Amino acid sequence: MKLTFKEIFFLSRPRFWMYVLGTFLVGVMSSGNLFLYDTTTTLLLIAFGVFFSVPANVFIYGVNDIYDYQTDIHNDKKTKYESVLPLQKHRNLWNIMISLLIPFFPLFFMVNGPAKLALIVFLFTGVFYSATPIRAKSKPPLDVLFSAIIYVSPALVGFFITGNTNIEWLAVFGGLIWAFGMQTYSAVPDIEADKKAGVNTLAIVLGEKSALWFCLIAYVISATIGFYYIGYISIVFGLVYTVIVLLSINNVSKLFKYYTYFPLINVAAGAVLFFYLFFKSIL
C-alpha cells in the first residue's frame, strides 16, 4: 500500500524539523565565516540544508515509526496527538526513504573528513536508535545518548563543511546535555505504552518523578554551559525549561499538555540562538 504525499509530509514531523535542520544552521553560524565561503562550500551548505529538511526527517522518523509499531499502537500520544503508520505501508516507506537519500549520496564524497564522520554518526544513530540489533531506545542510557547525538550531529556537519575545525567541544557537550533532557522529558508520557511493548527507557528506569528531576538537572547544566558562550540568553531559556519541568513535577497529570508546548519553545530558543550567532558573525 502506497503512502500519500500528505502522509509522508506529516510522517516527517514538520513541527520537529528544526531539531535537525535548526542545529545544522546553528553549526553553520557557529563557524563565524559567514559570507566568506567559496562557491562550492556555499552550494554544499544549501544542499545539506535541503537534506536536513524533509529527507533527513523522513529518514529518522520513518525508521522510528517502522520499528516502534508495536509500541505506538498502545500509546495515546501516537494515536491521538500524532499517528500510527499502518503495517501494510511499511515496505513503501522503506522505498521512499531510500529514494530520498540516494540523490544526496554523491555529496558525501564532496565534503571534508570531519564532516563525513559527523554525517556517518548522524546516519548510524538515526537508524540504530530504533532499529535492531542495537535498538538503542530500549537500552538505557543508550536511548538518551543516541537521541542526543541525532540532534547534535547535524550541527557538526554544518560546522565542518565550512572548513572550520576549531570546534568548542564544551558547547557540543552542552548541546548533548540539553538533548538528554529533551529526550527524557518526551519519554515520560510514553512510560506505560513502552512497558506494555516491553521497551525499556531511562524514563522507566528512573520512574516518572525522578526522570523529570533528571530533566531539570540537565537543563540547568546546559543553561550554565550556554551562559559561557551566549550570556543571559541562555539563562532566560534555561528558566523557561526549568519552569515547565517544575510544573510537570508538581502536576504530572498535565505533563502531556506541557509536552505539546515544547516544539514551540525549542523553535523559539533555536531561532534566538541562530540570529545571535548570525549577528555576531557579521558585526
C-alpha atoms as a printed R data frame, in Angstrom:
    type eleno elety resid chain resno      x      y      z
1   ATOM     1    CA   MET     A     1  0.000  0.000  0.000
2   ATOM     2    CA   LYS     A     2  1.391  3.373 -1.025
3   ATOM     3    CA   LEU     A     3  1.835  6.402  1.163
4   ATOM     4    CA   THR     A     4  0.293  9.682  0.042
5   ATOM     5    CA   PHE     A     5  2.316 12.909 -0.118
6   ATOM     6    CA   LYS     A     6  0.297 14.180  2.841
7   ATOM     7    CA   GLU     A     7  1.189 11.096  4.895
8   ATOM     8    CA   ILE     A     8  4.880 11.443  4.014
9   ATOM     9    CA   PHE     A     9  4.829 15.118  4.961
10  ATOM    10    CA   PHE     A    10  3.273 14.519  8.374
11  ATOM    11    CA   LEU     A    11  5.379 11.416  8.936
12  ATOM    12    CA   SER     A    12  8.425 13.720  8.769
13  ATOM    13    CA   ARG     A    13  7.089 15.544 11.875
14  ATOM    14    CA   PRO     A    14  7.148 19.124 10.468
15  ATOM    15    CA   ARG     A    15  6.998 20.589 13.970
16  ATOM    16    CA   PHE     A    16 10.272 18.746 14.720
17  ATOM    17    CA   TRP     A    17 12.145 19.688 11.534
18  ATOM    18    CA   MET     A    18 14.118 22.342 13.335
19  ATOM    19    CA   TYR     A    19 15.620 19.747 15.670
20  ATOM    20    CA   VAL     A    20 17.980 18.660 12.885
21  ATOM    21    CA   LEU     A    21 17.717 21.497 10.347
22  ATOM    22    CA   GLY     A    22 17.950 24.063 13.129
23  ATOM    23    CA   THR     A    23 21.048 22.536 14.684
24  ATOM    24    CA   PHE     A    24 22.639 22.287 11.223
25  ATOM    25    CA   LEU     A    25 22.059 26.021 10.695
26  ATOM    26    CA   VAL     A    26 23.380 26.819 14.173
27  ATOM    27    CA   GLY     A    27 26.506 24.827 13.344
28  ATOM    28    CA   VAL     A    28 26.977 26.849 10.156
29  ATOM    29    CA   MET     A    29 26.511 30.129 12.035
30  ATOM    30    CA   SER     A    30 28.948 28.977 14.732
31  ATOM    31    CA   SER     A    31 31.758 28.795 12.185
32  ATOM    32    CA   GLY     A    32 31.997 32.584 12.187
33  ATOM    33    CA   ASN     A    33 32.902 32.653  8.497
34  ATOM    34    CA   LEU     A    34 29.590 33.908  7.175
35  ATOM    35    CA   PHE     A    35 29.722 35.392  3.639
36  ATOM    36    CA   LEU     A    36 33.313 34.209  3.239
37  ATOM    37    CA   TYR     A    37 32.583 30.784  1.746
38  ATOM    38    CA   ASP     A    38 33.638 29.856 -1.760
39  ATOM    39    CA   THR     A    39 31.035 28.783 -4.329
40  ATOM    40    CA   THR     A    40 31.485 25.047 -3.726
41  ATOM    41    CA   THR     A    41 31.098 25.410  0.036
42  ATOM    42    CA   THR     A    42 28.023 27.603 -0.377
43  ATOM    43    CA   LEU     A    43 26.384 25.058 -2.703
44  ATOM    44    CA   LEU     A    44 27.197 22.223 -0.298
45  ATOM    45    CA   LEU     A    45 25.648 24.128  2.600
46  ATOM    46    CA   ILE     A    46 22.494 24.767  0.582
47  ATOM    47    CA   ALA     A    47 22.308 21.105 -0.466
48  ATOM    48    CA   PHE     A    48 22.714 19.842  3.082
49  ATOM    49    CA   GLY     A    49 20.195 22.413  4.260
50  ATOM    50    CA   VAL     A    50 17.726 20.722  1.911
51  ATOM    51    CA   PHE     A    51 18.856 17.288  3.128
52  ATOM    52    CA   PHE     A    52 18.224 18.147  6.777
53  ATOM    53    CA   SER     A    53 14.665 19.266  5.997
54  ATOM    54    CA   VAL     A    54 12.318 16.625  4.547
55  ATOM    55    CA   PRO     A    55 14.748 13.806  3.569
56  ATOM    56    CA   ALA     A    56 16.572 13.531  6.912
57  ATOM    57    CA   ASN     A    57 13.377 13.835  8.929
58  ATOM    58    CA   VAL     A    58 11.524 11.230  6.854
59  ATOM    59    CA   PHE     A    59 14.573  9.019  7.387
60  ATOM    60    CA   ILE     A    60 14.884  9.234 11.176
61  ATOM    61    CA   TYR     A    61 11.168  9.300 11.941
62  ATOM    62    CA   GLY     A    62 10.346  6.718  9.269
63  ATOM    63    CA   VAL     A    63 12.757  4.189 10.794
64  ATOM    64    CA   ASN     A    64 11.302  5.061 14.189
65  ATOM    65    CA   ASP     A    65  7.709  4.506 13.042
66  ATOM    66    CA   ILE     A    66  8.544  1.142 11.477
67  ATOM    67    CA   TYR     A    67 10.362 -0.283 14.483
68  ATOM    68    CA   ASP     A    68  8.073  1.328 17.067
69  ATOM    69    CA   TYR     A    69  4.843 -0.005 15.576
70  ATOM    70    CA   GLN     A    70  4.177 -2.461 18.412
71  ATOM    71    CA   THR     A    71  4.735  0.320 20.941
72  ATOM    72    CA   ASP     A    72  2.820  3.015 19.097
73  ATOM    73    CA   ILE     A    73 -0.448  1.069 18.911
74  ATOM    74    CA   HIS     A    74 -0.581  1.186 22.728
75  ATOM    75    CA   ASN     A    75  0.433  4.846 23.009
76  ATOM    76    CA   ASP     A    76 -2.227  7.557 23.359
77  ATOM    77    CA   LYS     A    77  0.364 10.171 22.376
78  ATOM    78    CA   LYS     A    78  0.737  8.459 18.998
79  ATOM    79    CA   THR     A    79 -2.891  7.515 18.389
80  ATOM    80    CA   LYS     A    80 -4.377 10.870 19.479
81  ATOM    81    CA   TYR     A    81 -1.675 13.540 19.141
82  ATOM    82    CA   GLU     A    82  0.320 12.074 16.236
83  ATOM    83    CA   SER     A    83 -0.474  8.994 14.113
84  ATOM    84    CA   VAL     A    84  0.434  5.318 13.771
85  ATOM    85    CA   LEU     A    85  1.701  4.154 10.386
86  ATOM    86    CA   PRO     A    86 -0.309  1.101  9.200
87  ATOM    87    CA   LEU     A    87  1.771 -2.057  8.982
88  ATOM    88    CA   GLN     A    88  0.930 -2.598  5.303
89  ATOM    89    CA   LYS     A    89  2.602  0.725  4.401
90  ATOM    90    CA   HIS     A    90  5.993 -0.061  5.954
91  ATOM    91    CA   ARG     A    91  7.529 -1.544  2.783
92  ATOM    92    CA   ASN     A    92  6.554  1.508  0.764
93  ATOM    93    CA   LEU     A    93  8.076  3.732  3.432
94  ATOM    94    CA   TRP     A    94 11.435  1.939  3.087
95  ATOM    95    CA   ASN     A    95 11.357  2.627 -0.660
96  ATOM    96    CA   ILE     A    96 10.541  6.295 -0.071
97  ATOM    97    CA   MET     A    97 13.333  6.739  2.477
98  ATOM    98    CA   ILE     A    98 15.895  5.199  0.124
99  ATOM    99    CA   SER     A    99 14.634  7.315 -2.791
100 ATOM   100    CA   LEU     A   100 15.001 10.491 -0.738
101 ATOM   101    CA   LEU     A   101 18.527  9.643  0.426
102 ATOM   102    CA   ILE     A   102 20.047  8.468 -2.889
103 ATOM   103    CA   PRO     A   103 20.218 11.942 -4.546
104 ATOM   104    CA   PHE     A   104 22.354 13.194 -1.656
105 ATOM   105    CA   PHE     A   105 24.784 10.257 -1.687
106 ATOM   106    CA   PRO     A   106 27.319 11.939 -4.050
107 ATOM   107    CA   LEU     A   107 27.568 14.879 -1.625
108 ATOM   108    CA   PHE     A   108 29.162 12.571  0.936
109 ATOM   109    CA   PHE     A   109 32.290 12.386 -1.261
110 ATOM   110    CA   MET     A   110 32.423 16.158 -1.695
111 ATOM   111    CA   VAL     A   111 32.796 17.138  1.972
112 ATOM   112    CA   ASN     A   112 35.897 17.027  4.148
113 ATOM   113    CA   GLY     A   113 36.821 14.209  6.534
114 ATOM   114    CA   PRO     A   114 35.346 15.661  9.753
115 ATOM   115    CA   ALA     A   115 32.033 16.424  8.000
116 ATOM   116    CA   LYS     A   116 31.958 12.860  6.598
117 ATOM   117    CA   LEU     A   117 32.476 11.436 10.084
118 ATOM   118    CA   ALA     A   118 29.742 13.634 11.591
119 ATOM   119    CA   LEU     A   119 27.359 12.609  8.797
120 ATOM   120    CA   ILE     A   120 28.122  8.903  9.352
121 ATOM   121    CA   VAL     A   121 27.424  9.365 13.059
122 ATOM   122    CA   PHE     A   122 24.091 11.038 12.254
123 ATOM   123    CA   LEU     A   123 23.024  8.242  9.880
124 ATOM   124    CA   PHE     A   124 24.208  5.481 12.234
125 ATOM   125    CA   THR     A   125 22.405  6.831 15.279
126 ATOM   126    CA   GLY     A   126 19.380  7.743 13.166
127 ATOM   127    CA   VAL     A   127 18.984  4.105 12.142
128 ATOM   128    CA   PHE     A   128 20.027  2.233 15.257
129 ATOM   129    CA   TYR     A   129 18.230  4.429 17.766
130 ATOM   130    CA   SER     A   130 15.152  2.452 16.696
131 ATOM   131    CA   ALA     A   131 16.356 -0.427 14.524
132 ATOM   132    CA   THR     A   132 17.631 -3.808 15.604
133 ATOM   133    CA   PRO     A   133 20.070 -5.254 16.507
134 ATOM   134    CA   ILE     A   134 21.130 -2.259 18.619
135 ATOM   135    CA   ARG     A   135 17.723 -0.576 19.143
136 ATOM   136    CA   ALA     A   136 19.316  1.958 21.493
137 ATOM   137    CA   LYS     A   137 15.960  3.400 22.527
138 ATOM   138    CA   SER     A   138 15.290  0.231 24.550
139 ATOM   139    CA   LYS     A   139 18.732  0.104 26.180
140 ATOM   140    CA   PRO     A   140 19.165  2.971 28.677
141 ATOM   141    CA   PRO     A   141 21.288  5.055 28.860
142 ATOM   142    CA   LEU     A   142 21.937  4.485 25.144
143 ATOM   143    CA   ASP     A   143 18.425  5.814 24.476
144 ATOM   144    CA   VAL     A   144 19.250  9.333 25.626
145 ATOM   145    CA   LEU     A   145 22.785  9.211 24.180
146 ATOM   146    CA   PHE     A   146 21.738  8.134 20.667
147 ATOM   147    CA   SER     A   147 18.799 10.551 20.613
148 ATOM   148    CA   ALA     A   148 21.036 13.438 21.669
149 ATOM   149    CA   ILE     A   149 23.637 12.589 19.024
150 ATOM   150    CA   ILE     A   150 20.944 12.507 16.318
151 ATOM   151    CA   TYR     A   151 20.018 16.103 17.133
152 ATOM   152    CA   VAL     A   152 23.501 17.495 17.771
153 ATOM   153    CA   SER     A   153 25.484 15.828 14.953
154 ATOM   154    CA   PRO     A   154 23.887 17.960 12.177
155 ATOM   155    CA   ALA     A   155 25.462 20.997 13.844
156 ATOM   156    CA   LEU     A   156 28.857 19.331 13.467
157 ATOM   157    CA   VAL     A   157 28.127 18.563  9.815
158 ATOM   158    CA   GLY     A   158 27.316 22.229  9.153
159 ATOM   159    CA   PHE     A   159 30.289 23.499 11.134
160 ATOM   160    CA   PHE     A   160 32.821 21.216  9.458
161 ATOM   161    CA   ILE     A   161 31.528 21.794  5.912
162 ATOM   162    CA   THR     A   162 32.509 25.448  6.293
163 ATOM   163    CA   GLY     A   163 36.102 24.297  6.674
164 ATOM   164    CA   ASN     A   164 36.371 25.341 10.302
165 ATOM   165    CA   THR     A   165 37.743 22.613 12.573
166 ATOM   166    CA   ASN     A   166 38.381 24.745 15.669
167 ATOM   167    CA   ILE     A   167 35.318 23.436 17.453
168 ATOM   168    CA   GLU     A   168 34.264 24.250 21.027
169 ATOM   169    CA   TRP     A   169 33.643 20.777 22.439
170 ATOM   170    CA   LEU     A   170 32.259 22.198 25.681
171 ATOM   171    CA   ALA     A   171 29.473 23.801 23.641
172 ATOM   172    CA   VAL     A   172 28.824 20.452 21.935
173 ATOM   173    CA   PHE     A   173 28.656 18.799 25.365
174 ATOM   174    CA   GLY     A   174 26.163 21.451 26.498
175 ATOM   175    CA   GLY     A   175 24.015 20.692 23.458
176 ATOM   176    CA   LEU     A   176 24.114 16.973 24.244
177 ATOM   177    CA   ILE     A   177 23.092 17.595 27.857
178 ATOM   178    CA   TRP     A   178 20.175 19.751 26.679
179 ATOM   179    CA   ALA     A   179 19.118 16.940 24.332
180 ATOM   180    CA   PHE     A   180 19.341 14.433 27.209
181 ATOM   181    CA   GLY     A   181 16.703 16.477 28.998
182 ATOM   182    CA   MET     A   182 14.533 16.847 25.905
183 ATOM   183    CA   GLN     A   183 14.563 13.131 25.080
184 ATOM   184    CA   THR     A   184 13.869 12.035 28.648
185 ATOM   185    CA   TYR     A   185 11.030 14.535 29.053
186 ATOM   186    CA   SER     A   186  9.393 13.277 25.848
187 ATOM   187    CA   ALA     A   187  9.771  9.674 27.073
188 ATOM   188    CA   VAL     A   188  7.876 10.233 30.335
189 ATOM   189    CA   PRO     A   189  4.409 10.293 28.678
190 ATOM   190    CA   ASP     A   190  5.389  7.045 26.904
191 ATOM   191    CA   ILE     A   191  6.187  5.099 30.076
192 ATOM   192    CA   GLU     A   192  3.025  2.983 30.200
193 ATOM   193    CA   ALA     A   193  2.977  2.276 26.441
194 ATOM   194    CA   ASP     A   194  6.676  1.342 26.479
195 ATOM   195    CA   LYS     A   195  6.115 -1.031 29.405
196 ATOM   196    CA   LYS     A   196  3.274 -2.765 27.538
197 ATOM   197    CA   ALA     A   197  5.505 -3.216 24.490
198 ATOM   198    CA   GLY     A   198  8.478 -4.398 26.551
199 ATOM   199    CA   VAL     A   199 10.602 -1.359 25.653
200 ATOM   200    CA   ASN     A   200 12.909 -0.167 28.405
201 ATOM   201    CA   THR     A   201 13.912  3.504 28.629
202 ATOM   202    CA   LEU     A   202 15.786  5.733 31.035
203 ATOM   203    CA   ALA     A   203 12.432  7.274 31.989
204 ATOM   204    CA   ILE     A   204 11.175  3.812 33.027
205 ATOM   205    CA   VAL     A   205 14.373  3.006 34.928
206 ATOM   206    CA   LEU     A   206 14.258  6.292 36.860
207 ATOM   207    CA   GLY     A   207 10.497  6.439 37.297
208 ATOM   208    CA   GLU     A   208  8.239  9.363 36.448
209 ATOM   209    CA   LYS     A   209  9.283 11.877 39.109
210 ATOM   210    CA   SER     A   210 12.985 11.003 39.106
211 ATOM   211    CA   ALA     A   211 13.064 11.230 35.300
212 ATOM   212    CA   LEU     A   212 11.644 14.740 35.497
213 ATOM   213    CA   TRP     A   213 14.236 15.733 38.086
214 ATOM   214    CA   PHE     A   214 16.883 14.350 35.710
215 ATOM   215    CA   CYS     A   215 15.472 16.643 33.005
216 ATOM   216    CA   LEU     A   216 15.633 19.605 35.360
217 ATOM   217    CA   ILE     A   217 19.279 18.941 36.204
218 ATOM   218    CA   ALA     A   218 20.115 18.508 32.502
219 ATOM   219    CA   TYR     A   219 18.533 21.844 31.580
220 ATOM   220    CA   VAL     A   220 20.287 23.658 34.428
221 ATOM   221    CA   ILE     A   221 23.685 22.251 33.414
222 ATOM   222    CA   SER     A   222 23.053 23.039 29.752
223 ATOM   223    CA   ALA     A   223 21.972 26.617 30.533
224 ATOM   224    CA   THR     A   224 25.057 27.091 32.721
225 ATOM   225    CA   ILE     A   225 27.362 25.969 29.907
226 ATOM   226    CA   GLY     A   226 25.400 28.109 27.454
227 ATOM   227    CA   PHE     A   227 25.938 31.183 29.652
228 ATOM   228    CA   TYR     A   228 29.667 30.885 28.997
229 ATOM   229    CA   TYR     A   229 29.016 31.314 25.257
230 ATOM   230    CA   ILE     A   230 25.862 33.395 24.814
231 ATOM   231    CA   GLY     A   231 25.352 35.037 28.203
232 ATOM   232    CA   TYR     A   232 21.947 35.824 29.660
233 ATOM   233    CA   ILE     A   233 20.026 34.485 26.645
234 ATOM   234    CA   SER     A   234 20.916 31.016 27.887
235 ATOM   235    CA   ILE     A   235 19.670 31.803 31.389
236 ATOM   236    CA   VAL     A   236 16.315 33.089 30.090
237 ATOM   237    CA   PHE     A   237 15.591 29.911 28.157
238 ATOM   238    CA   GLY     A   238 17.028 27.808 30.969
239 ATOM   239    CA   LEU     A   239 14.418 29.349 33.264
240 ATOM   240    CA   VAL     A   240 11.632 28.620 30.763
241 ATOM   241    CA   TYR     A   241 12.564 24.929 30.587
242 ATOM   242    CA   THR     A   242 13.019 24.785 34.352
243 ATOM   243    CA   VAL     A   243  9.553 26.217 34.968
244 ATOM   244    CA   ILE     A   244  7.904 23.719 32.625
245 ATOM   245    CA   VAL     A   245  9.665 20.779 34.268
246 ATOM   246    CA   LEU     A   246  8.794 22.037 37.760
247 ATOM   247    CA   LEU     A   247  5.151 22.415 36.704
248 ATOM   248    CA   SER     A   248  5.275 18.858 35.387
249 ATOM   249    CA   ILE     A   249  6.729 17.570 38.655
250 ATOM   250    CA   ASN     A   250  4.027 19.313 40.688
251 ATOM   251    CA   ASN     A   251  1.189 18.262 38.368
252 ATOM   252    CA   VAL     A   252  2.096 15.112 36.470
253 ATOM   253    CA   SER     A   253 -1.456 14.760 35.142
254 ATOM   254    CA   LYS     A   254 -0.833 17.821 32.920
255 ATOM   255    CA   LEU     A   255  2.588 16.668 31.703
256 ATOM   256    CA   PHE     A   256  1.355 15.762 28.216
257 ATOM   257    CA   LYS     A   257 -0.174 19.224 27.856
258 ATOM   258    CA   TYR     A   258  3.167 20.799 28.757
259 ATOM   259    CA   TYR     A   259  4.892 18.407 26.354
260 ATOM   260    CA   THR     A   260  2.872 19.830 23.433
261 ATOM   261    CA   TYR     A   261  4.396 23.263 24.134
262 ATOM   262    CA   PHE     A   262  7.965 22.018 23.723
263 ATOM   263    CA   PRO     A   263  8.238 22.255 19.905
264 ATOM   264    CA   LEU     A   264  7.297 25.953 20.029
265 ATOM   265    CA   ILE     A   265  9.715 26.671 22.863
266 ATOM   266    CA   ASN     A   266 12.509 24.727 21.163
267 ATOM   267    CA   VAL     A   267 11.971 26.549 17.867
268 ATOM   268    CA   ALA     A   268 11.973 29.906 19.675
269 ATOM   269    CA   ALA     A   269 15.194 29.028 21.518
270 ATOM   270    CA   GLY     A   270 16.826 27.807 18.292
271 ATOM   271    CA   ALA     A   271 15.767 30.937 16.381
272 ATOM   272    CA   VAL     A   272 17.185 33.225 19.052
273 ATOM   273    CA   LEU     A   273 20.459 31.273 19.071
274 ATOM   274    CA   PHE     A   274 20.622 31.339 15.252
275 ATOM   275    CA   PHE     A   275 20.161 35.102 14.994
276 ATOM   276    CA   TYR     A   276 22.515 35.736 17.907
277 ATOM   277    CA   LEU     A   277 25.242 33.838 16.072
278 ATOM   278    CA   PHE     A   278 24.292 35.443 12.761
279 ATOM   279    CA   PHE     A   279 24.658 38.997 14.028
280 ATOM   280    CA   LYS     A   280 27.766 38.087 15.999
281 ATOM   281    CA   SER     A   281 29.408 36.829 12.796
282 ATOM   282    CA   ILE     A   282 28.680 39.965 10.765
283 ATOM   283    CA   LEU     A   283 29.395 42.611 13.407
